[in-house]
Coordinates of C-alpha atoms in Angstrom, one line a residue:
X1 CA 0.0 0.0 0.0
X2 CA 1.4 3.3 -0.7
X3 CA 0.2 6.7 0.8
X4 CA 0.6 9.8 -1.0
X5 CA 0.4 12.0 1.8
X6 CA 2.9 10.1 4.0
X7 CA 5.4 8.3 1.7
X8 CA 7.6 7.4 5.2
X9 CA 4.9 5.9 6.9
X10 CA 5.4 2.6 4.8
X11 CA 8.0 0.7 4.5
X12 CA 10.0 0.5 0.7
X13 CA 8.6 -1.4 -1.2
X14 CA 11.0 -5.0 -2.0
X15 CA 13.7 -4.5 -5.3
X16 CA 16.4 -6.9 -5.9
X17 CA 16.4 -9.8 -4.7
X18 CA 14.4 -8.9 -1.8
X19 CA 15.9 -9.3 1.3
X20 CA 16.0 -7.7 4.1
X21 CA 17.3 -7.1 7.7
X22 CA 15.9 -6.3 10.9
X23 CA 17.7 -5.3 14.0
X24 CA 15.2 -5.1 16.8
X25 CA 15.9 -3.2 19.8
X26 CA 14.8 -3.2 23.5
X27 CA 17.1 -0.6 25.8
X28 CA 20.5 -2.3 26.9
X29 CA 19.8 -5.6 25.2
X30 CA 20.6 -4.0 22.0
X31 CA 24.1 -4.9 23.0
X32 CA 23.2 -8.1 21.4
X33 CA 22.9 -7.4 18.2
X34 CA 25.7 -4.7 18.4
X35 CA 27.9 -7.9 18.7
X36 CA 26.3 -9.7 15.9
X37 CA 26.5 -6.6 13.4
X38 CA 30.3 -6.6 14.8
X39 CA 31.2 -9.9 13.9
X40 CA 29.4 -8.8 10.4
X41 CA 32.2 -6.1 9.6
X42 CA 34.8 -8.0 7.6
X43 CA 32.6 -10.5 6.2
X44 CA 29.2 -9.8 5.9
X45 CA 28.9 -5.9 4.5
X46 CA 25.4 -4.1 4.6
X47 CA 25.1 -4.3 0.9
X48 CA 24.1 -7.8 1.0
X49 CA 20.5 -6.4 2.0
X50 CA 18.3 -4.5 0.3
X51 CA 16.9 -3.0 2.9
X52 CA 18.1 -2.4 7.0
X53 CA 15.5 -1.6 9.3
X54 CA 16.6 -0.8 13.1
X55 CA 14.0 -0.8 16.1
X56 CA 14.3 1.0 18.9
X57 CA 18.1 0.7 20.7
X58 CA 18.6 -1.3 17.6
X59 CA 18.4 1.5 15.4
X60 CA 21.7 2.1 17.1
X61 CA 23.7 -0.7 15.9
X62 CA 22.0 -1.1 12.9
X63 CA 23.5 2.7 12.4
X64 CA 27.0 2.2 12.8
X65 CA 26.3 -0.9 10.6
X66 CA 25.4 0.4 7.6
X67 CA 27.6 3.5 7.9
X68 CA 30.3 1.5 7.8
X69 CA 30.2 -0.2 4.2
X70 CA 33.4 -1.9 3.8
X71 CA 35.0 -4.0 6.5
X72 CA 36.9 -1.1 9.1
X73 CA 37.9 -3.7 11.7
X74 CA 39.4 -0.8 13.7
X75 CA 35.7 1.5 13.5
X76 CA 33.7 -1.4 14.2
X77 CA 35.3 -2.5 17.5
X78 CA 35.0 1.1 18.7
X79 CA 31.7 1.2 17.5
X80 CA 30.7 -2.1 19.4
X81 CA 32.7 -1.0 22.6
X82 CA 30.4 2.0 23.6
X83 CA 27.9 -0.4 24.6
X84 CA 30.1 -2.0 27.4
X85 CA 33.0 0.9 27.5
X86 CA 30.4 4.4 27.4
X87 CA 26.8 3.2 28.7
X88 CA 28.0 1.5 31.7
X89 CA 28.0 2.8 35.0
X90 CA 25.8 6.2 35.8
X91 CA 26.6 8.1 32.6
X92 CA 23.8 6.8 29.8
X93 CA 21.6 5.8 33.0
X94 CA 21.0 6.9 36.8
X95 CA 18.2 7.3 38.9
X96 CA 20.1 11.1 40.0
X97 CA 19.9 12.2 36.3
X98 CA 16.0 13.7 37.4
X99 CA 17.8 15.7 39.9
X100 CA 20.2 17.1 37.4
X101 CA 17.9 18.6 35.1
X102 CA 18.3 15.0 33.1
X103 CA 15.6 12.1 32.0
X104 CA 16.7 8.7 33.7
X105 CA 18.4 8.0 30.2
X106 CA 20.2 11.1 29.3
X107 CA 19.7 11.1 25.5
X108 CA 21.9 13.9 24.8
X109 CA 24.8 11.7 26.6
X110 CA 24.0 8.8 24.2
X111 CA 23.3 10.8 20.7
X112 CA 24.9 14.2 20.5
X113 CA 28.7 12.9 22.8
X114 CA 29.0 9.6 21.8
X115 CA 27.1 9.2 18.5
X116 CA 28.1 12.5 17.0
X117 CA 32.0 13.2 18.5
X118 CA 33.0 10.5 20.7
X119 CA 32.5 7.6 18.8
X120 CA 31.5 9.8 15.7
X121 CA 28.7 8.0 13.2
X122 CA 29.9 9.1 10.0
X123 CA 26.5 10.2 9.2
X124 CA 27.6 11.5 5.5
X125 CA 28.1 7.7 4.6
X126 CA 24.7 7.2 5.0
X127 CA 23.9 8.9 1.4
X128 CA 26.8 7.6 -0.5
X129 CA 25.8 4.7 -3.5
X130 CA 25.5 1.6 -2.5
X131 CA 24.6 2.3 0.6
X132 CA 21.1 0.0 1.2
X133 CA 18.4 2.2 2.5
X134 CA 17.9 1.9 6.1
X135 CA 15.0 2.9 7.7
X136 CA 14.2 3.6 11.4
X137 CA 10.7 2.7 12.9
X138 CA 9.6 5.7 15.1
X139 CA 6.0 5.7 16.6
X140 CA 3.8 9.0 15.0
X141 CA 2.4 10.6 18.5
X142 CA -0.2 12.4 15.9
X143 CA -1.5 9.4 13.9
X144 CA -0.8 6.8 16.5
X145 CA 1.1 4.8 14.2
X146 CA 4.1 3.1 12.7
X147 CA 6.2 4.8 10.8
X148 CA 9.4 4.1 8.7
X149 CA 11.6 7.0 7.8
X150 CA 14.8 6.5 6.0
X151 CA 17.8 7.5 7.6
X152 CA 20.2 10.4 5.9
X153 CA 23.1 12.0 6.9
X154 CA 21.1 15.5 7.9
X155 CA 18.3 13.4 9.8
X156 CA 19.5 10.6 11.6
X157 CA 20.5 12.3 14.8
X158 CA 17.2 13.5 15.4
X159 CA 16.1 10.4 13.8
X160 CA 17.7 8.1 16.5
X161 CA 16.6 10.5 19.3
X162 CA 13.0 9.5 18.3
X163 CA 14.0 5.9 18.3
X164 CA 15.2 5.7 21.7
X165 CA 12.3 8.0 23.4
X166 CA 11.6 5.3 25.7
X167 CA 8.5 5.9 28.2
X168 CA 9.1 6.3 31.5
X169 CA 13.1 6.6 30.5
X170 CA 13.3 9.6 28.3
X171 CA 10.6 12.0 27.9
X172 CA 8.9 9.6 26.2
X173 CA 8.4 12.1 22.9
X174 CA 11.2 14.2 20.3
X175 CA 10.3 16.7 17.5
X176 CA 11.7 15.9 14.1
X177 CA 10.2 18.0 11.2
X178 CA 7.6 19.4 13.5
X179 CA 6.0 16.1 14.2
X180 CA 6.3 14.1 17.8
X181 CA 7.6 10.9 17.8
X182 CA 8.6 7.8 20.2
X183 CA 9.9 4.2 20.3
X184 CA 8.2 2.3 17.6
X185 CA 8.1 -0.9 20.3
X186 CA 5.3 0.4 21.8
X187 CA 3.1 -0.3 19.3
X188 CA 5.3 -2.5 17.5
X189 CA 8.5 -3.8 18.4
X190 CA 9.5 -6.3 15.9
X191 CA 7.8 -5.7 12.4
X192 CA 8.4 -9.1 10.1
X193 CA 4.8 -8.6 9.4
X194 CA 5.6 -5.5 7.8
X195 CA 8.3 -6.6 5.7
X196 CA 6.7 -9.1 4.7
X197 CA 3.5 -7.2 3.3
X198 CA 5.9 -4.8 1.7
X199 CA 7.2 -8.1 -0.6
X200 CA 10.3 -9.1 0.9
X201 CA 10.8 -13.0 0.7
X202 CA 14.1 -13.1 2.4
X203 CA 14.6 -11.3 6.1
X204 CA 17.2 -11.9 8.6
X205 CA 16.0 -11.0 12.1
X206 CA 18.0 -10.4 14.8
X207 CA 15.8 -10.7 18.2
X208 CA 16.7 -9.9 22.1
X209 CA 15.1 -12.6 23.3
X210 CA 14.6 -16.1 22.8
X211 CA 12.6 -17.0 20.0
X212 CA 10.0 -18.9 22.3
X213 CA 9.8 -15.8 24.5
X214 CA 6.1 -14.6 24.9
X215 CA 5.2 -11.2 25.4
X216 CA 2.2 -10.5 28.2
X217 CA -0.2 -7.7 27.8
X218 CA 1.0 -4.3 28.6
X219 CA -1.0 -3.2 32.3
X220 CA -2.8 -0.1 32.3
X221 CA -0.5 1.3 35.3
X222 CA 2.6 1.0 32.9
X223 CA 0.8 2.8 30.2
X224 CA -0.6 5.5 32.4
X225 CA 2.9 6.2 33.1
X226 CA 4.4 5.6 30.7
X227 CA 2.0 8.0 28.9
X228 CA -0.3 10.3 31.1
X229 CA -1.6 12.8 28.7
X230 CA -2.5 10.2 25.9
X231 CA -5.3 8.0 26.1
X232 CA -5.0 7.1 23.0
X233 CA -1.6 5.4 23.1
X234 CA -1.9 4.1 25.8
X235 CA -4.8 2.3 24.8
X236 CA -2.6 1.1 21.7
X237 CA 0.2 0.4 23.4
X238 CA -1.8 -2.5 25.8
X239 CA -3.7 -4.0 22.6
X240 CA -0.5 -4.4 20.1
X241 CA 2.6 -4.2 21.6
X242 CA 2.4 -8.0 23.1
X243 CA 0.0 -8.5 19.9
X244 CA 3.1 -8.1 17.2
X245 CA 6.3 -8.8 19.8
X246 CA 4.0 -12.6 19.7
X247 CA 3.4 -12.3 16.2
X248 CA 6.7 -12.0 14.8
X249 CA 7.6 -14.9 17.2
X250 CA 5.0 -17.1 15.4
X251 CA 6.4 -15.7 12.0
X252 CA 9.8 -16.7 12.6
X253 CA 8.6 -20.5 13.3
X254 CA 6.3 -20.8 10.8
X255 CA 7.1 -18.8 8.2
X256 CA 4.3 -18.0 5.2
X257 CA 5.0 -20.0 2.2
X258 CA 7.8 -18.7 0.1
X259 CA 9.4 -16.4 2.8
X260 CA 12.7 -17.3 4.4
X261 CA 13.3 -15.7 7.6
X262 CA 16.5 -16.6 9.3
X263 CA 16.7 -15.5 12.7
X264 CA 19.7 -14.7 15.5
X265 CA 18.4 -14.8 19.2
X266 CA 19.9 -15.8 22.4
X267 CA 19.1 -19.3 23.5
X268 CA 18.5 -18.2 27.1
X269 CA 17.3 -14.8 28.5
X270 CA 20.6 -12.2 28.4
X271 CA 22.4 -11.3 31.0
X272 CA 20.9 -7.4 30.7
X273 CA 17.6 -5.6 30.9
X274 CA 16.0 -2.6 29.6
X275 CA 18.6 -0.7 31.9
X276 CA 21.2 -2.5 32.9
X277 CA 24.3 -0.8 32.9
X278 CA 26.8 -3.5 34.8
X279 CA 30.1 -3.6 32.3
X280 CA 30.7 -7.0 32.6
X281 CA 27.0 -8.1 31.9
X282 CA 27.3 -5.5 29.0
X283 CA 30.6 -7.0 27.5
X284 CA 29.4 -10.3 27.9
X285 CA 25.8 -9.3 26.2
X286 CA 28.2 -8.2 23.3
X287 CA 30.4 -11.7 23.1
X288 CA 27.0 -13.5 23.1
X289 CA 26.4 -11.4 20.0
X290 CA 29.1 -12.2 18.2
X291 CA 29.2 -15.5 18.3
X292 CA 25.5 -15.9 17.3
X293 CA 26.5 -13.6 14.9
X294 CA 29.3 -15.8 13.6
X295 CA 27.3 -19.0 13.8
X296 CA 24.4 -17.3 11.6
X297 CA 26.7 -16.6 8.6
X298 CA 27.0 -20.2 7.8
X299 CA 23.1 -20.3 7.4
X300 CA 23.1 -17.2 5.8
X301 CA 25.6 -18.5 3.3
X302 CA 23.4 -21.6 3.1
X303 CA 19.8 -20.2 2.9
X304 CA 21.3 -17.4 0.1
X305 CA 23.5 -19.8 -1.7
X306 CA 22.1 -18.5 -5.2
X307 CA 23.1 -14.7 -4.5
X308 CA 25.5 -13.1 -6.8
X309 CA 27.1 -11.1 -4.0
X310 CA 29.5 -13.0 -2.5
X311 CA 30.1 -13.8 1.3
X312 CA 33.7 -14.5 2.7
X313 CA 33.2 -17.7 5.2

């Protein structure tokens, strides 16, 4: 379906050979699939897809990812060391951030220090050729929906700060072009679904959680808090958050005929939470990463044997 009015609110439709990935997100546990997009650098470049969509915290690896085109062993270890070297400890996190003027996750610690200087995104790479189009799923306050806006070099800041408004966390809300956005997870946190509607047959997943995991309804004391002044979502948020997080599960299982959907997910719970900020539970979030992230490029190679772009194994 397309939509005149809105172009971003759907995703791109499928070209090529029509596969796609998607990196989903979930506060700290994004770690995981910084380390699985790490062990992706020297053999595995983000041209292979046609299309990258991040979620949430996911958005965030999925960023330095695709920014990073050709293998940059060097980059990519710095890129996949902020989640255990710069968001540990009290600096990304901390109950005494309210007290300092700060949301409980300081936003402008994680996006305009580390993303633009400290561990600079090179954000220009993002419109070079060649470059697939990666889109980040954001959460329309106005329309109360899902949508997908690609990322370019004079958006994706702003563009990430939308990603990662997490309820309760952040303010919950950031302005880009004049609109209001939030975290797409809380209407939709993992959207195979999506992809699949918008006719891609081939979609690597990376998940937070074990595939079996079940999501239960969101209660209407989290949504109250996490949004106070908007019925609306909040009444959205209960009825299809756990609704698509269950979804995609089932999707991933039993895919429809003719898709292939090849997913990387920790066998067991991780070691982190939305907020955990513990080093060595970060770093070892990131080594369980990597070597799922290792392990999948066999099936990769395997399930995309007949690709003309080639895969180093």
């Amino acid at each position: 379906m397309e939509n005149s009015l809105n172009p971003s609110s759907y995703l791109p439709k499928a070209r090529g050979s029509k596969r796609a990935l998607l990196v989903e997100g979930g506060g700290m546990k994004g770690a995981f699939s910084g380390g699985v997009l790490y062990s992706w650098n020297k053999i595995l470049q983000p041209n292979y897809f046609d299309l990258v969509v991040g979620v949430s915290s996911g958005a965030c690896s999925a960023a330095y990812y695709v920014a990073m085109p050709n293998a940059e062993p060097g980059k990519s270890e710095r890129a996949v060391g902020v989640w255990y070297k710069d968001l540990s400890g009290r600096r990304l996190i901390s109950l005494l951030h309210p007290f300092q003027g700060k949301t409980l996750l300081n936003q402008e610690y994680l996006i305009d220090f580390i993303f633009r200087k400290k561990v600079r995104l090179e954000n220009e790479g993002l419109d070079k050729k060649g470059i697939p189009p990666f889109v980040v799923a954001v959460s329309n306050l106005h329309t109360n929906s899902i949508e997908y806006i690609k990322a370019t070099s004079n958006n994706i800041f702003d563009l990430l700060k939308a990603a990662t408004s997490l309820p309760i966390a952040t303010r919950g809300k950031h302005t880009l072009d004049g609109k209001l956005y939030s975290d797409a997870a809380i209407l939709n946190p993992l959207p195979i679904q999506d992809l699949i509607e918008a006719g891609y047959k081939e979609i690597v997943v990376i998940m937070n959680s074990p595939i079996k995991h079940i999501s239960n309804r969101i209660s209407r004391f989290t949504s109250f808090f996490a949004f106070p002044k908007h019925r609306t979502i909040r009444r959205l948020m209960r009825r299809f958050h756990h609704h698509h997080f269950n979804l995609a599960r089932k999707l991933v299982i039993t895919p429809p005929k003719g898709i292939k959907i090849i997913p990387i997910a920790p066998d067991e719970p991780l070691p982190v939470q939305l907020t955990t900020t513990i080093r060595t539970k970060l770093y070892k979030t990131v080594l369980l990463g990597a070597s799922k992230g290792e392990a999948a490029l066999s099936l990769i190679k395997a399930h995309f044997a007949k690709t003309k772009r080639k895969i180093k194994i």
